[in-house]
Short mmCIF file of C-alpha atoms in Angstrom, two decimals:
data_model
loop_
_atom_site.label_atom_id
_atom_site.label_comp_id
_atom_site.label_asym_id
_atom_site.label_seq_id
_atom_site.Cartn_x
_atom_site.Cartn_y
_atom_site.Cartn_z
CA UNK A 1 85.73 39.38 71.56
CA UNK A 2 85.01 41.90 68.82
CA UNK A 3 86.39 41.37 65.32
CA UNK A 4 89.40 43.44 64.27
CA UNK A 5 89.01 45.87 61.39
CA UNK A 6 90.80 44.74 58.22
CA UNK A 7 92.36 47.64 56.29
CA UNK A 8 93.94 45.64 53.44
CA UNK A 9 93.57 42.06 52.24
CA UNK A 10 94.95 39.92 49.41
CA UNK A 11 96.43 36.44 48.97
CA UNK A 12 99.73 37.39 50.62
CA UNK A 13 98.92 40.02 53.21
CA UNK A 14 96.49 41.43 55.71
CA UNK A 15 96.77 44.81 57.38
CA UNK A 16 94.64 45.17 60.48
CA UNK A 17 93.78 48.22 62.59
CA UNK A 18 95.20 47.06 65.92
CA UNK A 19 93.35 48.63 68.86
CA UNK A 20 95.41 50.54 71.42
CA UNK A 21 95.94 48.33 74.48
CA UNK A 22 95.95 44.99 72.61
CA UNK A 23 99.35 43.26 72.93
CA UNK A 24 100.69 41.34 69.93
CA UNK A 25 102.09 38.54 72.08
CA UNK A 26 100.35 36.99 75.07
CA UNK A 27 101.45 38.77 78.29
CA UNK A 28 103.16 36.63 80.93
CA UNK A 29 100.34 37.38 83.33
CA UNK A 30 97.81 36.22 80.73
CA UNK A 31 94.91 38.18 79.27
CA UNK A 32 93.76 39.11 75.77
CA UNK A 33 96.24 39.42 72.88
CA UNK A 34 96.34 39.43 69.09
CA UNK A 35 96.80 35.64 69.27
CA UNK A 36 93.12 35.35 70.20
CA UNK A 37 92.17 36.77 66.79
CA UNK A 38 94.54 34.91 64.45
CA UNK A 39 92.24 31.91 63.87
CA UNK A 40 89.39 34.23 62.81
CA UNK A 41 91.82 36.10 60.51
CA UNK A 42 92.52 32.94 58.45
CA UNK A 43 89.49 33.98 56.33
CA UNK A 44 89.40 30.73 54.39
CA UNK A 45 93.17 30.21 54.20
CA UNK A 46 94.80 27.13 55.76
CA UNK A 47 97.26 28.97 57.97
CA UNK A 48 96.59 31.76 60.45
CA UNK A 49 98.45 34.94 59.43
CA UNK A 50 101.64 35.96 61.27
CA UNK A 51 102.61 39.51 62.36
CA UNK A 52 105.56 40.76 60.29
CA UNK A 53 106.61 43.55 62.67
CA UNK A 54 105.88 44.83 66.17
CA UNK A 55 104.08 47.90 67.42
CA UNK A 56 103.77 48.67 71.13
CA UNK A 57 100.78 47.38 73.07
CA UNK A 58 99.47 50.93 73.59
CA UNK A 59 99.98 51.92 69.94
CA UNK A 60 96.95 51.62 67.66
CA UNK A 61 96.81 51.32 63.88
CA UNK A 62 98.37 49.53 60.92
CA UNK A 63 99.84 46.10 61.59
CA UNK A 64 101.00 43.94 58.66
CA UNK A 65 100.36 40.18 58.79
CA UNK A 66 101.79 37.65 56.32
CA UNK A 67 99.71 34.73 55.10
CA UNK A 68 102.55 32.29 54.40
CA UNK A 69 106.22 31.79 55.39
CA UNK A 70 107.57 32.93 52.00
CA UNK A 71 105.83 36.32 52.13
CA UNK A 72 106.71 36.64 55.84
CA UNK A 73 110.42 36.46 54.89
CA UNK A 74 109.97 38.90 52.00
CA UNK A 75 108.03 41.45 54.05
CA UNK A 76 110.47 41.15 56.98
CA UNK A 77 113.33 41.88 54.55
CA UNK A 78 111.51 45.01 53.33
CA UNK A 79 111.38 46.27 56.93
CA UNK A 80 115.06 45.43 57.49
CA UNK A 81 116.06 47.25 54.29
CA UNK A 82 114.04 50.33 55.34
CA UNK A 83 111.93 50.03 52.20
CA UNK A 84 108.63 50.31 54.12
CA UNK A 85 107.02 53.75 54.39
CA UNK A 86 105.52 54.30 57.84
CA UNK A 87 103.44 57.25 59.00
CA UNK A 88 102.56 57.69 62.66
CA UNK A 89 100.49 60.29 64.46
CA UNK A 90 101.18 61.18 68.08
CA UNK A 91 99.85 63.70 70.59
CA UNK A 92 102.58 65.46 72.57
CA UNK A 93 102.16 66.42 76.22
CA UNK A 94 103.05 70.00 75.28
CA UNK A 95 104.18 71.80 72.12
CA UNK A 96 107.49 71.72 70.25
CA UNK A 97 109.33 74.97 69.54
CA UNK A 98 109.50 74.33 65.77
CA UNK A 99 106.98 73.10 63.21
CA UNK A 100 109.07 70.35 61.63
CA UNK A 101 112.46 68.71 61.72
CA UNK A 102 114.49 65.50 61.85
CA UNK A 103 115.69 63.73 64.98
CA UNK A 104 118.82 61.56 64.78
CA UNK A 105 119.51 59.94 68.15
CA UNK A 106 121.15 56.53 68.50
CA UNK A 107 119.36 54.30 70.99
CA UNK A 108 120.46 51.64 73.49
CA UNK A 109 118.49 49.36 75.79
CA UNK A 110 119.12 49.49 79.55
CA UNK A 111 117.45 47.74 82.44
CA UNK A 112 117.35 48.03 86.21
CA UNK A 113 115.62 46.06 88.95
CA UNK A 114 113.43 48.97 90.07
CA UNK A 115 112.43 50.45 86.69
CA UNK A 116 112.61 47.45 84.35
CA UNK A 117 113.97 48.05 80.85
CA UNK A 118 113.82 51.15 78.67
CA UNK A 119 115.57 52.71 75.66
CA UNK A 120 117.94 55.66 76.09
CA UNK A 121 119.87 57.92 73.71
CA UNK A 122 123.49 56.66 73.55
CA UNK A 123 126.36 57.46 71.19
CA UNK A 124 127.23 53.77 70.88
CA UNK A 125 123.59 52.79 70.36
CA UNK A 126 121.86 51.82 67.12
CA UNK A 127 121.38 54.73 64.67
CA UNK A 128 117.77 55.97 64.68
CA UNK A 129 116.21 58.67 62.49
CA UNK A 130 112.71 60.16 62.66
CA UNK A 131 111.27 62.98 60.51
CA UNK A 132 108.44 64.95 62.09
CA UNK A 133 106.06 67.84 61.48
CA UNK A 134 103.27 69.50 63.45
CA UNK A 135 99.79 68.72 62.08
CA UNK A 136 97.82 70.76 64.63
CA UNK A 137 98.16 72.61 67.94
CA UNK A 138 95.34 72.56 70.46
CA UNK A 139 95.03 73.61 74.13
CA UNK A 140 98.77 73.50 74.82
CA UNK A 141 99.29 70.16 73.07
CA UNK A 142 100.34 69.24 69.54
CA UNK A 143 99.43 66.50 67.06
CA UNK A 144 102.55 65.44 65.18
CA UNK A 145 103.18 63.32 62.12
CA UNK A 146 106.22 61.06 62.52
CA UNK A 147 107.92 59.31 59.61
CA UNK A 148 110.58 56.98 61.06
CA UNK A 149 113.38 55.89 58.73
CA UNK A 150 114.52 53.22 61.16
CA UNK A 151 112.38 50.91 63.27
CA UNK A 152 113.99 50.77 66.69
CA UNK A 153 112.07 49.73 69.78
CA UNK A 154 110.27 52.74 71.34
CA UNK A 155 111.98 54.97 68.73
CA UNK A 156 109.25 57.60 68.36
CA UNK A 157 108.58 57.69 72.12
CA UNK A 158 112.24 58.33 72.99
CA UNK A 159 112.77 60.74 70.08
CA UNK A 160 109.78 62.79 71.25
CA UNK A 161 110.91 62.85 74.89
CA UNK A 162 114.67 63.31 74.35
CA UNK A 163 114.88 64.74 70.82
CA UNK A 164 111.98 67.22 71.00
CA UNK A 165 112.04 67.55 74.78
CA UNK A 166 108.27 66.93 74.85
CA UNK A 167 107.08 63.34 75.52
CA UNK A 168 104.00 61.70 74.07
CA UNK A 169 100.86 62.28 76.11
CA UNK A 170 100.13 59.39 78.48
CA UNK A 171 103.54 57.73 78.11
CA UNK A 172 104.21 55.98 81.45
CA UNK A 173 107.90 55.30 80.69
CA UNK A 174 109.26 58.39 78.91
CA UNK A 175 106.62 60.92 79.93
CA UNK A 176 105.10 62.16 83.17
CA UNK A 177 103.40 58.84 83.90
CA UNK A 178 100.30 58.92 86.15
CA UNK A 179 100.25 62.74 86.27
CA UNK A 180 99.31 62.97 82.60
CA UNK A 181 97.82 59.53 82.11
CA UNK A 182 94.58 60.87 83.57
CA UNK A 183 94.30 63.06 80.48
CA UNK A 184 94.90 60.14 78.11
CA UNK A 185 93.81 56.50 78.20
CA UNK A 186 97.17 55.30 76.84
CA UNK A 187 100.39 56.44 75.20
CA UNK A 188 98.90 58.54 72.39
CA UNK A 189 100.60 57.03 69.33
CA UNK A 190 98.85 55.72 66.20
CA UNK A 191 100.30 53.88 63.19
CA UNK A 192 98.30 55.84 60.62
CA UNK A 193 99.63 54.46 57.31
CA UNK A 194 101.86 51.77 55.86
CA UNK A 195 103.22 51.18 52.34
CA UNK A 196 105.13 47.94 51.73
CA UNK A 197 106.73 47.57 48.27
CA UNK A 198 106.56 44.24 46.43
CA UNK A 199 108.80 43.57 43.41
CA UNK A 200 106.65 43.02 40.32
CA UNK A 201 103.40 43.59 42.23
CA UNK A 202 101.39 46.50 43.53
CA UNK A 203 102.52 47.54 47.02
CA UNK A 204 100.56 46.73 50.15
CA UNK A 205 99.01 50.07 51.15
CA UNK A 206 96.81 50.78 54.15
CA UNK A 207 95.53 53.74 56.15
CA UNK A 208 94.06 53.45 59.64
CA UNK A 209 91.45 56.05 60.64
CA UNK A 210 92.23 58.30 63.59
CA UNK A 211 91.01 56.58 66.78
CA UNK A 212 88.19 57.95 68.94
CA UNK A 213 90.54 58.72 71.86
CA UNK A 214 92.54 61.10 69.61
CA UNK A 215 89.33 62.83 68.49
CA UNK A 216 88.20 63.07 72.12
CA UNK A 217 91.26 65.25 72.80
CA UNK A 218 90.21 67.62 70.01
CA UNK A 219 92.42 66.43 67.16
CA UNK A 220 91.69 65.39 63.57
CA UNK A 221 94.08 63.98 60.96
CA UNK A 222 94.95 66.82 58.58
#
């Protein structure tokens, strides 16, 4: 089990660079998860750190961990109040017509026996807003920067597929599934940066380098 890269560290917080494919919680069928690493991430502290938020198993990049219950509550509140700045990078399985814009699509969760659960745009769903811009275009695909205002489950994935009309490359739920997955090892989404404000203290700031599987598809950050 290789050690996870630490992007930020102080007495209250850790930000790690979560690898794509590593689930935060242990899957029902078993297998590796972030839980395997929490003991090693104590780094001299009494308690193992606790994830403050969730990013999808396939998504790589910045994940904030709190080192004690008090800071866990404070950081969780910052996410709830939309005070956290989040920057994602994603590779689309195609190119958008414009170079930038804002997607506002409310989202609801549905489930069925044959397809399991997924998020869909729905007028009565929870309001969801994502700002986006094209960083680069390459070989019929595009690297986009996403700045979500809200933090709904699968928000960027659904906003790309339904708001832009172009899903993320490799997305098995909202994209073409196995047809495109051969071109990508996973859903190509990366949590590139995180800024978490702290009253009376310097904010928690972290940037996760672009992963190798993004570079392998010919893209660089900026």
